[in-house]
Amino acid sequence: EPARSSDRAHLVCCRADMSAVQRFGQVVAAKQFDYIVVGAGSAGCVVAHRLVRDHGASVLLMEAGRSNRGDWDSWKNLMPAALTFNLADNKYNWDFHTVPQRNLDGRRLHQPRGKILGGSSSLNAMAYVRGHALDYERWAQECGSDHWGYRHVLPYFRKAQRFYDAGLATGAVADTSPYRGSKGLLAVGRRRTEVVRAINDAFVQAGVQAGYPYTEDMNGFQQEGFGQMDMTVDEKGVRASTANGYLWPLLRSADPEDRRAAQRLTVATQASAHRVLFEGARAVGVEVADANGIVHKVLADAEVILCAGAVGSPQLLMLSGIGEKAELGEHGIECRHHLPDVGKNLQDHLEFYIQYLAKHTSLFPYAATFGGFGPLSKYLFRRPWNAVAAGAMWFLAGKGVSATNHFEVGGFVRSDKGRRHPDIQYHFIPGCVVGQLDFLPQHGYQAHCGTMRPTSRGTVRLASRDPAAAPLIDPNFLATDEDIVDQRNAFKLTMEIMRQPAFDQFRLKPFSPDENFDHSSDSAIDAWIRANSHSGYHLSCTCPMGRVVDEDGKVLGLERVRVIDASVMPSMTSGNLNAPTIMLAEKLVDAIHGVRLPPQENATWYEPLDWETMQR
């Protein structure tokens, strides 16, 4: 059930819930389970919920991090506008960095990953983007199964989703769209912040003025164009992580069937998986270290399911002796099963921010802080009276500036003719940043831009046989000429949009790149991109279907071990990856029991008739 307004204090403090979650230790390890799910993130919470609630199984859900509730600062995981707090804080975050990127001036890019119940869905930007229908038609070809085509995955997107529109009088939408769901556990909505509504609307208008279409629903029939974005924020203004959508409602439900299901679920935090245990080719359990470093063995009667993400799942397979034999040997790990594609095929989105200073209208009065004071800086607001008022409005009513992710509008365009569907994505933000996370103390706005289907491929490799050692993450950005040209085209198209008349009343001057930048020079553009691009935090595809796992997530050549997370994507979808990850978790947990929702045969999608000859 959607949270009631009387649940506000319960949602924010949540200390009464904590008895349902326990730190991993000997008491947990002594139990027997049907399934062990490693990783309580975007996929793991979905998998655990469905196994205990829909299939009657007993499940141990293990999370290396902490709970997303019950601590003094848990509000940071629940307040949508507080998203940058956890991206820059390693308490709830693995806080990884890439290896030096040779095509980005040797920079090491930040790669935050969720180390908390809900995983990265508890600290991401909450953009709900399914991708384009043709992404899934491509998946069907890449993994050799029609069951991953768009008409087969759409029912699972709808099953997971509970759509609402906070801009409507009722805040709800009847299930009349053939693309949206209305009864799922994942709240997906739209929000409009009045203090920045005018400048948000200007971005959409600028896209239309530049010759692109308006789209009513980027996740529906037509992705291409400019319009409102959907976000995983619930009806009461709280982050809709998978922990909040799938886990806590089950653990605190008064429904008798839910309570019985909850008794079959053990949620254990601060449980660090070291390796999967095998008898021959059959997985039988997991070796796990508790918060004190004591190692335990936990056994599963049915399966071990890895939901540790695009970094954690290949890392755990390699630590278990599953991967490229020669690479494992370099770390003194005996190869149990030679599967050379484990950790290969890494893909990520590379993004940059085109920023302008504004005459007025932005988030600066609410978000800008004083720098230079280390971790304390993010609490030193330049206008504390605004920040306190915004926070109080959220804590008391779940409304206002703090109840949104501020990715309220965006767009999707094609970078060139010959592109069948959009390969550039925009998030618009009414504010400027220094680096990646710190708001500039001036009015401003930015188009957060990146290409969506890069051809560069990278790796996740072990740094050592020590499970606590951070793996070597190498997205290998801009390794192909095609990717360099696509990013350059994206830069030029973005500048054209930002110069449209819709911004005339707001535009003060360029901030990044500044007004002295030579836009006529391709080499200058390429150099700026190399120096200023950042990861989109969309690591994926490191245990791809067809190469490491089969179409049902089962590891090839082994028994009773499965991977269900973004690592099994054969290629990236065109947009943010949280929604596709939740969809594939819903689909693959059904596959465990041989269940498939019927395809939505009448589903269609938009493709421009002149895509071969026209860019727009």
Coordinates of C-alpha atoms in Angstrom, one line a residue:
E1 CA 0.0 0.0 0.0
P2 CA 1.2 3.6 -0.6
A3 CA 2.4 5.2 2.6
R4 CA -0.1 7.3 4.5
S5 CA 0.6 10.8 5.7
S6 CA 0.5 9.5 9.2
D7 CA 3.5 7.3 8.4
R8 CA 5.7 10.3 8.0
A9 CA 7.7 9.9 11.2
H10 CA 7.7 6.2 10.7
L11 CA 9.3 6.5 7.3
V12 CA 11.9 9.0 8.4
C13 CA 13.0 7.5 11.7
C14 CA 12.0 3.9 11.2
R15 CA 13.5 2.6 14.4
A16 CA 10.6 0.3 15.2
D17 CA 11.3 -1.6 11.9
M18 CA 14.9 -2.5 12.8
S19 CA 14.0 -5.8 14.6
A20 CA 13.3 -7.2 11.1
V21 CA 16.9 -6.6 10.0
Q22 CA 19.9 -8.0 11.8
R23 CA 23.6 -7.8 11.5
F24 CA 25.1 -11.0 10.1
G25 CA 26.6 -13.4 12.6
Q26 CA 26.6 -17.0 13.8
V27 CA 22.8 -17.0 14.6
V28 CA 22.1 -16.3 10.9
A29 CA 24.8 -18.6 9.6
A30 CA 23.4 -21.5 11.5
K31 CA 20.1 -21.4 9.7
Q32 CA 19.2 -23.3 6.5
F33 CA 17.7 -21.5 3.5
D34 CA 16.2 -22.4 0.2
Y35 CA 17.9 -19.4 -1.5
I36 CA 20.8 -17.1 -0.6
V37 CA 20.6 -13.7 -2.3
V38 CA 23.9 -11.9 -2.3
G39 CA 23.3 -8.1 -2.4
A40 CA 20.1 -6.3 -1.2
G41 CA 20.2 -3.7 -4.0
S42 CA 18.0 -2.7 -6.9
A43 CA 17.6 -6.3 -8.0
G44 CA 18.2 -8.2 -4.7
C45 CA 15.3 -6.7 -2.8
V46 CA 13.0 -7.5 -5.8
V47 CA 14.2 -11.1 -5.9
A48 CA 13.9 -11.7 -2.2
H49 CA 10.4 -10.3 -2.0
R50 CA 9.1 -12.3 -4.9
L51 CA 10.7 -15.6 -3.7
V52 CA 9.2 -15.4 -0.2
R53 CA 5.9 -13.7 -1.1
D54 CA 5.0 -15.3 -4.4
H55 CA 6.8 -18.6 -4.3
G56 CA 6.8 -19.5 -0.6
A57 CA 10.6 -20.0 -0.4
S58 CA 12.8 -19.3 2.6
V59 CA 15.5 -16.7 1.8
L60 CA 18.6 -15.2 3.3
L61 CA 19.1 -11.7 1.8
M62 CA 22.7 -10.6 2.5
E63 CA 23.9 -7.0 2.3
A64 CA 27.5 -5.9 2.8
G65 CA 26.4 -2.4 3.9
R66 CA 24.0 -1.0 6.5
S67 CA 20.3 -0.6 6.7
N68 CA 18.7 2.4 5.0
R69 CA 16.7 3.0 8.1
G70 CA 17.2 3.4 11.9
D71 CA 20.3 5.7 11.9
W72 CA 20.5 9.4 12.7
D73 CA 21.3 10.2 9.1
S74 CA 18.8 7.8 7.4
W75 CA 16.9 10.8 6.2
K76 CA 19.6 11.3 3.6
N77 CA 18.6 8.1 2.0
L78 CA 14.9 9.0 2.0
M79 CA 14.8 12.7 1.1
P80 CA 15.0 12.9 -2.7
A81 CA 16.8 16.3 -2.8
A82 CA 19.6 15.0 -0.5
L83 CA 20.9 12.6 -3.1
T84 CA 24.4 14.2 -3.3
F85 CA 25.0 13.6 0.4
N86 CA 25.4 9.9 -0.1
L87 CA 27.2 10.0 -3.5
A88 CA 30.0 11.8 -1.7
D89 CA 30.0 9.8 1.6
N90 CA 31.5 6.3 1.9
K91 CA 29.2 5.3 4.9
Y92 CA 26.6 4.0 2.5
N93 CA 28.7 3.9 -0.6
W94 CA 31.5 1.6 -1.9
D95 CA 33.0 4.9 -3.2
F96 CA 35.0 3.2 -6.0
H97 CA 37.1 5.0 -8.7
T98 CA 38.1 3.8 -12.1
V99 CA 41.7 3.1 -13.1
P100 CA 43.2 6.1 -14.9
Q101 CA 41.4 6.6 -18.2
R102 CA 43.9 7.0 -21.0
N103 CA 41.4 8.8 -23.2
L104 CA 40.3 11.3 -20.5
D105 CA 43.7 12.8 -19.7
G106 CA 44.5 10.0 -17.3
R107 CA 41.8 11.0 -14.8
R108 CA 40.3 8.5 -12.4
L109 CA 36.5 8.8 -12.4
H110 CA 34.3 8.4 -9.4
Q111 CA 32.1 5.3 -9.3
P112 CA 29.8 5.4 -6.3
R113 CA 27.9 2.2 -5.7
G114 CA 25.3 1.5 -3.1
K115 CA 26.5 -0.2 0.1
I116 CA 23.1 -0.1 1.9
L117 CA 19.7 -1.8 1.8
G118 CA 18.3 -0.8 -1.6
G119 CA 21.8 -0.7 -3.1
S120 CA 22.3 2.1 -5.7
S121 CA 18.5 2.7 -5.7
S122 CA 19.1 4.2 -2.2
L123 CA 21.6 6.8 -3.5
N124 CA 21.0 7.2 -7.2
A125 CA 19.4 10.3 -8.9
M126 CA 16.0 8.5 -9.0
A127 CA 15.5 9.0 -12.8
Y128 CA 13.1 6.4 -14.0
V129 CA 14.1 5.6 -17.7
R130 CA 13.2 2.4 -19.3
G131 CA 15.2 2.9 -22.5
H132 CA 13.9 2.4 -26.0
A133 CA 11.9 -0.5 -27.3
L134 CA 14.6 -1.3 -29.8
D135 CA 17.1 -1.8 -27.0
Y136 CA 15.2 -4.9 -26.1
E137 CA 14.8 -6.0 -29.6
R138 CA 18.6 -5.9 -29.8
W139 CA 18.8 -7.8 -26.5
A140 CA 16.7 -10.6 -28.0
Q141 CA 19.2 -10.9 -30.8
E142 CA 22.3 -10.6 -28.6
C143 CA 21.2 -13.3 -26.1
G144 CA 19.4 -15.5 -28.7
S145 CA 16.0 -15.4 -27.1
D146 CA 12.8 -13.8 -28.2
H147 CA 11.8 -13.7 -24.6
W148 CA 13.9 -10.6 -24.1
G149 CA 12.2 -8.6 -26.9
Y150 CA 10.3 -5.5 -26.1
R151 CA 6.8 -7.0 -26.1
H152 CA 8.0 -9.6 -23.6
V153 CA 9.7 -7.2 -21.1
L154 CA 7.0 -4.5 -21.2
P155 CA 4.6 -6.6 -19.0
Y156 CA 7.4 -6.7 -16.3
F157 CA 8.0 -3.0 -16.4
R158 CA 4.2 -2.6 -15.8
K159 CA 4.1 -5.2 -13.1
A160 CA 6.8 -3.4 -11.1
Q161 CA 5.4 0.1 -11.5
R162 CA 2.8 2.1 -9.6
F163 CA 2.5 5.3 -11.6
Y164 CA 1.1 8.6 -10.2
D165 CA 1.3 12.3 -11.3
A166 CA 1.7 14.7 -8.4
G167 CA 0.6 17.5 -10.7
L168 CA -2.9 16.2 -10.9
A169 CA -5.6 17.1 -8.4
T170 CA -5.8 13.5 -7.2
G171 CA -2.1 12.7 -7.6
A172 CA -3.1 9.4 -9.3
V173 CA -3.5 8.1 -12.8
A174 CA -5.9 5.3 -13.8
D175 CA -4.3 2.4 -15.5
T176 CA -5.4 3.5 -19.0
S177 CA -2.0 3.6 -20.7
P178 CA -0.8 0.4 -22.3
Y179 CA 2.7 1.3 -21.2
R180 CA 2.3 2.3 -17.5
G181 CA 1.6 0.1 -14.5
S182 CA -0.6 1.3 -11.6
K183 CA -0.5 -1.6 -9.1
G184 CA 3.2 -2.4 -8.7
L185 CA 5.5 -2.0 -5.7
L186 CA 7.8 0.6 -7.3
A187 CA 6.4 4.1 -7.0
V188 CA 7.1 6.1 -10.2
G189 CA 5.8 9.7 -10.5
R190 CA 6.1 13.2 -11.9
R191 CA 6.7 16.3 -9.8
R192 CA 6.8 20.0 -10.6
T193 CA 8.7 22.4 -8.3
E194 CA 7.1 25.8 -8.6
V195 CA 10.1 27.9 -7.8
V196 CA 12.0 26.5 -10.9
R197 CA 9.0 25.5 -13.0
A198 CA 9.5 28.4 -15.5
I199 CA 13.1 27.5 -16.3
N200 CA 12.4 23.8 -16.5
D201 CA 9.7 24.6 -19.0
A202 CA 12.1 26.8 -20.9
F203 CA 14.3 23.7 -21.5
V204 CA 11.5 21.8 -23.1
Q205 CA 10.5 24.8 -25.2
A206 CA 14.1 25.2 -26.3
G207 CA 14.2 21.6 -27.5
V208 CA 11.0 22.2 -29.5
Q209 CA 12.4 25.5 -30.9
A210 CA 15.4 23.6 -32.1
G211 CA 13.2 21.3 -34.1
Y212 CA 12.7 18.3 -31.9
P213 CA 9.3 16.9 -30.9
Y214 CA 7.5 17.2 -27.6
T215 CA 6.9 13.8 -26.0
E216 CA 4.2 13.2 -23.4
D217 CA 5.8 10.0 -22.1
M218 CA 9.4 9.1 -22.6
N219 CA 8.8 5.7 -21.2
G220 CA 5.8 5.0 -23.5
F221 CA 5.2 5.0 -27.2
Q222 CA 7.7 7.8 -28.0
Q223 CA 11.0 8.2 -26.3
E224 CA 12.3 10.8 -28.8
G225 CA 11.8 14.4 -27.9
F226 CA 11.6 16.7 -24.9
G227 CA 9.2 16.7 -21.9
Q228 CA 8.7 15.7 -18.3
M229 CA 10.7 12.9 -16.8
D230 CA 9.5 10.2 -14.4
M231 CA 11.2 9.7 -11.1
T232 CA 11.3 7.0 -8.4
V233 CA 9.9 9.2 -5.7
D234 CA 6.7 8.0 -4.0
E235 CA 3.4 9.7 -3.4
K236 CA 4.5 11.2 -0.1
G237 CA 7.8 12.6 -1.4
V238 CA 10.1 9.8 -0.2
R239 CA 12.8 8.1 -2.3
A240 CA 11.3 4.9 -3.8
S241 CA 14.3 2.6 -3.5
T242 CA 13.7 -1.1 -3.8
A243 CA 14.3 -1.4 -0.1
N244 CA 11.4 1.0 0.5
G245 CA 9.2 -0.5 -2.2
Y246 CA 9.8 -4.2 -1.9
L247 CA 11.4 -4.9 1.5
W248 CA 10.0 -2.7 4.2
P249 CA 6.3 -2.9 3.2
L250 CA 6.6 -6.7 3.5
L251 CA 8.5 -6.6 6.8
R252 CA 6.0 -4.2 8.5
S253 CA 2.8 -5.4 6.9
A254 CA -0.3 -6.3 8.9
D255 CA -1.6 -8.6 6.2
P256 CA -1.5 -12.2 7.4
E257 CA 0.0 -13.5 4.1
D258 CA 2.6 -10.9 4.1
R259 CA 3.5 -11.6 7.7
R260 CA 4.0 -15.3 6.9
A261 CA 6.1 -14.4 3.9
A262 CA 8.2 -12.0 6.1
Q263 CA 8.9 -14.9 8.5
R264 CA 10.5 -16.8 5.7
L265 CA 12.8 -13.8 4.9
T266 CA 16.0 -13.2 6.9
V267 CA 17.7 -9.8 6.1
A268 CA 21.3 -9.6 7.3
T269 CA 23.4 -6.5 7.0
Q270 CA 27.2 -6.1 7.2
A271 CA 27.6 -9.5 5.6
S272 CA 30.5 -9.5 3.2
A273 CA 30.4 -12.4 0.7
H274 CA 33.9 -13.9 0.1
R275 CA 33.1 -16.6 -2.4
V276 CA 30.5 -19.1 -3.5
L277 CA 30.9 -22.6 -2.1
F278 CA 30.7 -25.5 -4.5
E279 CA 30.5 -29.3 -4.5
G280 CA 31.8 -30.1 -8.0
A281 CA 29.9 -27.9 -10.4
R282 CA 27.0 -27.4 -8.0
A283 CA 26.7 -24.3 -5.8
V284 CA 25.8 -25.1 -2.2
G285 CA 26.3 -21.9 -0.3
V286 CA 28.4 -18.8 0.4
E287 CA 31.4 -18.0 2.5
V288 CA 30.6 -14.8 4.4
A289 CA 32.5 -12.5 6.8
D290 CA 30.6 -10.6 9.5
A291 CA 31.4 -7.1 10.7
N292 CA 34.1 -8.4 13.0
G293 CA 35.9 -10.3 10.2
I294 CA 34.8 -13.7 11.4
V295 CA 34.2 -16.0 8.4
H296 CA 31.1 -18.2 8.3
K297 CA 29.6 -20.7 5.8
V298 CA 25.9 -20.4 4.9
L299 CA 24.2 -23.1 2.9
A300 CA 21.4 -23.0 0.4
D301 CA 19.1 -25.9 -0.5
A302 CA 18.0 -24.5 -3.9
E303 CA 20.2 -21.8 -5.3
V304 CA 22.7 -19.1 -4.7
I305 CA 21.7 -15.9 -6.5
L306 CA 24.2 -13.1 -7.1
C307 CA 22.6 -9.6 -7.1
A308 CA 25.8 -7.7 -6.2
G309 CA 25.8 -5.5 -9.3
A310 CA 28.0 -5.0 -12.3
V311 CA 31.1 -4.8 -10.1
G312 CA 30.3 -7.1 -7.2
S313 CA 28.9 -10.1 -9.1
P314 CA 31.8 -10.6 -11.5
Q315 CA 34.2 -10.0 -8.6
L316 CA 32.5 -12.7 -6.5
L317 CA 32.5 -15.1 -9.4
M318 CA 36.3 -14.6 -10.0
L319 CA 37.0 -14.9 -6.2
S320 CA 35.2 -18.2 -6.4
G321 CA 37.4 -19.5 -9.3
I322 CA 35.0 -18.7 -12.1
G323 CA 36.5 -16.6 -14.9
E324 CA 39.5 -16.3 -17.2
K325 CA 41.9 -19.1 -16.1
A326 CA 45.1 -17.1 -16.7
E327 CA 43.9 -14.0 -14.9
L328 CA 42.8 -16.0 -11.9
G329 CA 46.2 -17.7 -11.8
E330 CA 47.9 -14.3 -11.5
H331 CA 46.2 -13.9 -8.1
G332 CA 46.8 -17.5 -7.0
I333 CA 43.2 -18.5 -7.4
E334 CA 42.5 -22.0 -8.7
C335 CA 40.2 -22.0 -11.7
R336 CA 37.1 -23.9 -10.9
H337 CA 35.4 -23.1 -14.2
H338 CA 37.0 -21.4 -17.1
L339 CA 34.5 -18.7 -18.2
P340 CA 36.6 -16.0 -19.9
D341 CA 33.9 -13.4 -20.4
V342 CA 33.4 -12.8 -16.6
G343 CA 34.2 -9.2 -16.0
K344 CA 34.6 -8.3 -19.6
N345 CA 32.2 -6.3 -21.8
L346 CA 31.9 -3.5 -19.1
Q347 CA 29.8 -0.6 -20.4
D348 CA 29.0 2.8 -18.9
H349 CA 27.6 6.1 -20.0
L350 CA 30.0 9.1 -20.3
E351 CA 28.4 12.5 -19.6
F352 CA 29.2 16.2 -19.5
Y353 CA 27.5 19.3 -18.3
I354 CA 26.9 22.4 -20.5
Q355 CA 26.3 25.1 -17.9
Y356 CA 25.1 28.8 -18.0
L357 CA 24.9 31.4 -15.3
A358 CA 21.4 32.8 -15.0
K359 CA 19.9 36.2 -14.2
H360 CA 17.4 34.5 -11.8
T361 CA 15.4 31.3 -11.1
S362 CA 17.5 28.3 -9.9
L363 CA 18.1 26.1 -7.0
F364 CA 21.1 28.1 -5.8
P365 CA 19.2 29.7 -2.8
Y366 CA 18.3 26.3 -1.4
A367 CA 21.4 24.1 -2.4
A368 CA 24.6 26.2 -2.4
T369 CA 27.0 25.6 0.5
F370 CA 30.3 27.0 1.8
G371 CA 33.3 24.9 0.7
G372 CA 36.7 24.4 2.3
F373 CA 35.5 22.7 5.5
G374 CA 35.8 19.1 4.5
P375 CA 32.8 16.8 5.2
L376 CA 31.2 19.6 7.2
S377 CA 30.8 21.8 4.1
K378 CA 27.8 20.0 2.8
Y379 CA 25.8 21.1 5.9
L380 CA 27.0 24.8 5.7
F381 CA 24.3 26.3 3.6
R382 CA 24.8 29.8 2.3
R383 CA 21.2 30.6 2.9
P384 CA 20.4 28.3 5.9
W385 CA 16.9 29.8 6.4
N386 CA 15.9 28.5 2.9
A387 CA 17.5 25.1 3.6
V388 CA 15.8 24.7 7.0
A389 CA 12.4 25.7 5.6
A390 CA 12.7 23.3 2.7
G391 CA 13.8 20.5 5.1
A392 CA 11.0 21.2 7.5
M393 CA 8.4 21.1 4.7
W394 CA 9.7 17.7 3.7
F395 CA 9.9 16.2 7.2
L396 CA 6.4 17.5 8.1
A397 CA 4.5 17.1 4.9
G398 CA 6.6 15.3 2.3
K399 CA 6.4 18.3 -0.1
G400 CA 8.3 21.2 -1.5
V401 CA 11.8 21.6 -2.9
S402 CA 13.2 18.6 -0.9
A403 CA 10.5 16.2 -2.3
T404 CA 11.9 15.9 -5.8
N405 CA 15.2 14.8 -7.5
H406 CA 15.1 18.0 -9.6
F407 CA 15.5 15.9 -12.8
E408 CA 12.0 17.0 -13.7
V409 CA 12.4 17.6 -17.4
G410 CA 14.7 16.1 -20.1
G411 CA 15.0 14.9 -23.6
F412 CA 16.2 12.3 -26.1
V413 CA 17.5 13.0 -29.5
R414 CA 19.5 11.3 -32.3
S415 CA 23.1 12.5 -32.8
D416 CA 23.0 12.1 -36.6
K417 CA 21.1 10.8 -39.5
G418 CA 21.2 7.1 -39.8
R419 CA 20.4 6.6 -36.1
R420 CA 17.2 4.7 -35.8
H421 CA 16.4 5.8 -32.3
P422 CA 17.8 8.4 -29.8
D423 CA 21.4 8.0 -28.7
I424 CA 21.7 11.2 -26.7
Q425 CA 20.0 11.8 -23.4
Y426 CA 19.5 15.1 -21.5
H427 CA 18.7 15.7 -17.9
F428 CA 18.1 19.4 -17.2
I429 CA 19.0 20.8 -13.8
P430 CA 18.2 24.4 -12.7
G431 CA 21.6 25.0 -11.1
C432 CA 25.3 25.0 -11.8
V433 CA 27.9 22.7 -10.2
V434 CA 31.6 22.8 -9.6
G435 CA 33.1 19.4 -10.3
Q436 CA 30.2 16.9 -10.1
L437 CA 28.3 17.5 -6.8
D438 CA 28.9 21.0 -5.4
F439 CA 26.4 23.7 -6.3
L440 CA 27.8 27.0 -7.5
P441 CA 26.6 29.9 -5.2
Q442 CA 25.0 31.7 -8.2
H443 CA 21.9 31.3 -10.3
G444 CA 22.5 29.0 -13.2
Y445 CA 21.3 26.0 -15.2
Q446 CA 22.7 23.0 -17.0
A447 CA 22.0 20.4 -19.6
H448 CA 23.4 17.2 -18.3
C449 CA 24.2 15.4 -21.6
G450 CA 25.7 12.1 -22.8
T451 CA 25.6 9.5 -25.5
M452 CA 23.8 6.3 -24.7
R453 CA 25.2 3.5 -26.8
P454 CA 29.0 3.8 -26.8
T455 CA 31.0 1.2 -28.6
S456 CA 33.9 1.2 -26.2
R457 CA 34.2 -1.8 -23.9
G458 CA 36.0 -2.2 -20.6
T459 CA 36.6 -4.6 -17.8
V460 CA 36.2 -5.3 -14.1
R461 CA 39.3 -7.2 -12.9
L462 CA 40.5 -8.4 -9.5
A463 CA 43.2 -6.3 -7.8
S464 CA 44.1 -9.3 -5.6
R465 CA 42.6 -12.4 -4.1
D466 CA 41.6 -10.4 -1.0
P467 CA 37.8 -10.0 -1.1
A468 CA 38.1 -6.6 0.7
A469 CA 40.3 -5.2 -2.1
A470 CA 38.5 -2.8 -4.4
P471 CA 38.4 -4.3 -7.9
L472 CA 40.0 -2.6 -10.9
I473 CA 37.3 -0.9 -12.8
D474 CA 38.2 0.2 -16.4
P475 CA 35.3 1.5 -18.5
N476 CA 37.9 2.3 -21.2
F477 CA 36.0 5.5 -22.2
L478 CA 36.3 7.0 -25.7
A479 CA 38.4 4.1 -27.0
T480 CA 36.8 4.2 -30.4
D481 CA 36.7 7.0 -33.0
E482 CA 32.9 6.5 -33.2
D483 CA 32.5 7.4 -29.5
I484 CA 34.6 10.5 -29.9
V485 CA 32.6 11.7 -32.9
D486 CA 29.3 11.0 -31.1
Q487 CA 30.3 12.9 -28.0
R488 CA 31.4 15.8 -30.2
N489 CA 28.1 15.8 -32.0
A490 CA 26.3 15.7 -28.7
F491 CA 28.2 18.8 -27.6
K492 CA 27.3 20.8 -30.7
L493 CA 23.7 19.8 -30.6
T494 CA 23.5 20.8 -26.9
M495 CA 25.0 24.2 -27.5
E496 CA 22.3 24.8 -30.3
I497 CA 19.5 23.9 -27.8
M498 CA 20.9 26.1 -25.1
R499 CA 21.1 29.1 -27.4
Q500 CA 17.4 29.0 -28.3
P501 CA 15.1 32.0 -27.5
A502 CA 13.3 30.1 -24.7
F503 CA 16.3 30.8 -22.5
D504 CA 16.7 34.5 -23.3
Q505 CA 14.9 35.7 -20.2
F506 CA 17.2 33.5 -18.0
R507 CA 20.6 33.5 -19.8
L508 CA 23.4 35.6 -18.2
K509 CA 26.5 34.1 -19.7
P510 CA 28.2 30.7 -20.4
F511 CA 29.9 29.1 -17.4
S512 CA 31.2 25.8 -18.6
P513 CA 32.6 26.0 -21.2
D514 CA 33.0 29.7 -20.7
E515 CA 32.4 32.6 -23.1
N516 CA 36.0 32.5 -24.5
F517 CA 35.7 28.9 -25.7
D518 CA 36.3 28.3 -29.4
H519 CA 33.2 26.4 -30.6
S520 CA 34.5 26.3 -34.1
S521 CA 37.4 23.9 -33.2
D522 CA 36.7 20.2 -33.1
S523 CA 40.0 19.7 -31.4
A524 CA 39.0 22.2 -28.7
I525 CA 35.7 20.5 -28.2
D526 CA 37.3 17.0 -27.9
A527 CA 39.8 18.4 -25.4
W528 CA 37.1 20.0 -23.3
I529 CA 35.1 16.7 -23.3
R530 CA 38.2 14.7 -22.2
A531 CA 38.9 17.1 -19.3
N532 CA 35.3 17.6 -18.1
S533 CA 33.3 14.4 -18.7
H534 CA 32.1 12.2 -15.9
S535 CA 30.7 8.7 -15.5
G536 CA 26.9 8.4 -15.6
Y537 CA 27.3 5.7 -12.8
H538 CA 25.7 3.2 -15.2
L539 CA 28.1 0.3 -14.9
S540 CA 26.7 -2.8 -16.5
C541 CA 27.1 -5.9 -18.8
T542 CA 30.0 -7.7 -17.0
C543 CA 28.2 -11.1 -16.8
P544 CA 26.2 -10.8 -20.1
M545 CA 23.4 -13.1 -21.1
G546 CA 24.6 -15.4 -23.8
R547 CA 28.2 -15.3 -22.7
V548 CA 28.3 -15.7 -18.9
V549 CA 24.7 -16.6 -18.1
D550 CA 21.9 -18.0 -20.1
E551 CA 18.6 -16.2 -20.8
D552 CA 17.3 -17.1 -17.3
G553 CA 20.4 -15.8 -15.5
K554 CA 22.0 -19.3 -14.8
V555 CA 25.8 -19.3 -14.9
L556 CA 26.8 -21.3 -18.0
G557 CA 28.4 -24.6 -17.2
L558 CA 27.5 -24.6 -13.5
E559 CA 24.5 -25.6 -11.4
R560 CA 22.3 -23.8 -8.8
V561 CA 24.0 -20.4 -9.2
R562 CA 22.4 -17.5 -10.9
V563 CA 23.1 -13.8 -11.5
I564 CA 20.3 -11.3 -11.5
D565 CA 21.4 -7.6 -11.7
A566 CA 22.7 -5.1 -14.3
S567 CA 25.7 -7.2 -15.0
V568 CA 23.6 -9.7 -17.1
M569 CA 22.5 -7.0 -19.6
P570 CA 24.1 -8.0 -23.0
S571 CA 24.4 -4.2 -23.8
M572 CA 23.3 -1.0 -22.2
T573 CA 19.9 0.4 -22.7
S574 CA 19.4 4.0 -23.9
G575 CA 19.1 5.8 -20.6
N576 CA 19.4 5.4 -16.9
L577 CA 19.7 1.7 -15.8
N578 CA 17.7 1.4 -12.6
A579 CA 14.3 0.8 -14.2
P580 CA 15.7 -1.9 -16.6
T581 CA 17.5 -3.6 -13.7
I582 CA 14.3 -3.8 -11.6
M583 CA 12.4 -5.1 -14.7
L584 CA 14.9 -7.8 -15.3
A585 CA 14.9 -8.8 -11.7
E586 CA 11.1 -9.2 -11.9
K587 CA 11.5 -11.3 -15.0
L588 CA 14.3 -13.5 -13.9
V589 CA 12.8 -14.3 -10.5
D590 CA 9.8 -15.6 -12.4
A591 CA 12.1 -17.6 -14.6
I592 CA 13.4 -19.5 -11.5
H593 CA 10.0 -21.1 -11.3
G594 CA 9.4 -21.4 -15.0
V595 CA 6.9 -18.6 -15.1
R596 CA 6.6 -16.0 -17.9
L597 CA 4.1 -13.3 -18.2
P598 CA 2.4 -13.3 -21.7
P599 CA 3.9 -10.8 -24.1
Q600 CA 2.0 -7.6 -24.8
E601 CA 1.6 -8.3 -28.5
N602 CA -0.1 -5.0 -29.3
A603 CA 2.8 -2.8 -28.1
T604 CA 4.3 -0.5 -30.6
W605 CA 6.9 2.3 -30.6
Y606 CA 7.8 5.4 -32.5
E607 CA 10.5 5.5 -35.2
P608 CA 10.9 8.5 -37.4
L609 CA 10.1 7.6 -41.0
D610 CA 13.1 9.7 -42.3
W611 CA 15.6 8.5 -39.7
E612 CA 18.0 7.3 -42.4
T613 CA 18.3 10.7 -44.0
M614 CA 17.4 13.2 -41.3
Q615 CA 18.8 13.9 -37.8
R616 CA 15.6 15.5 -36.7

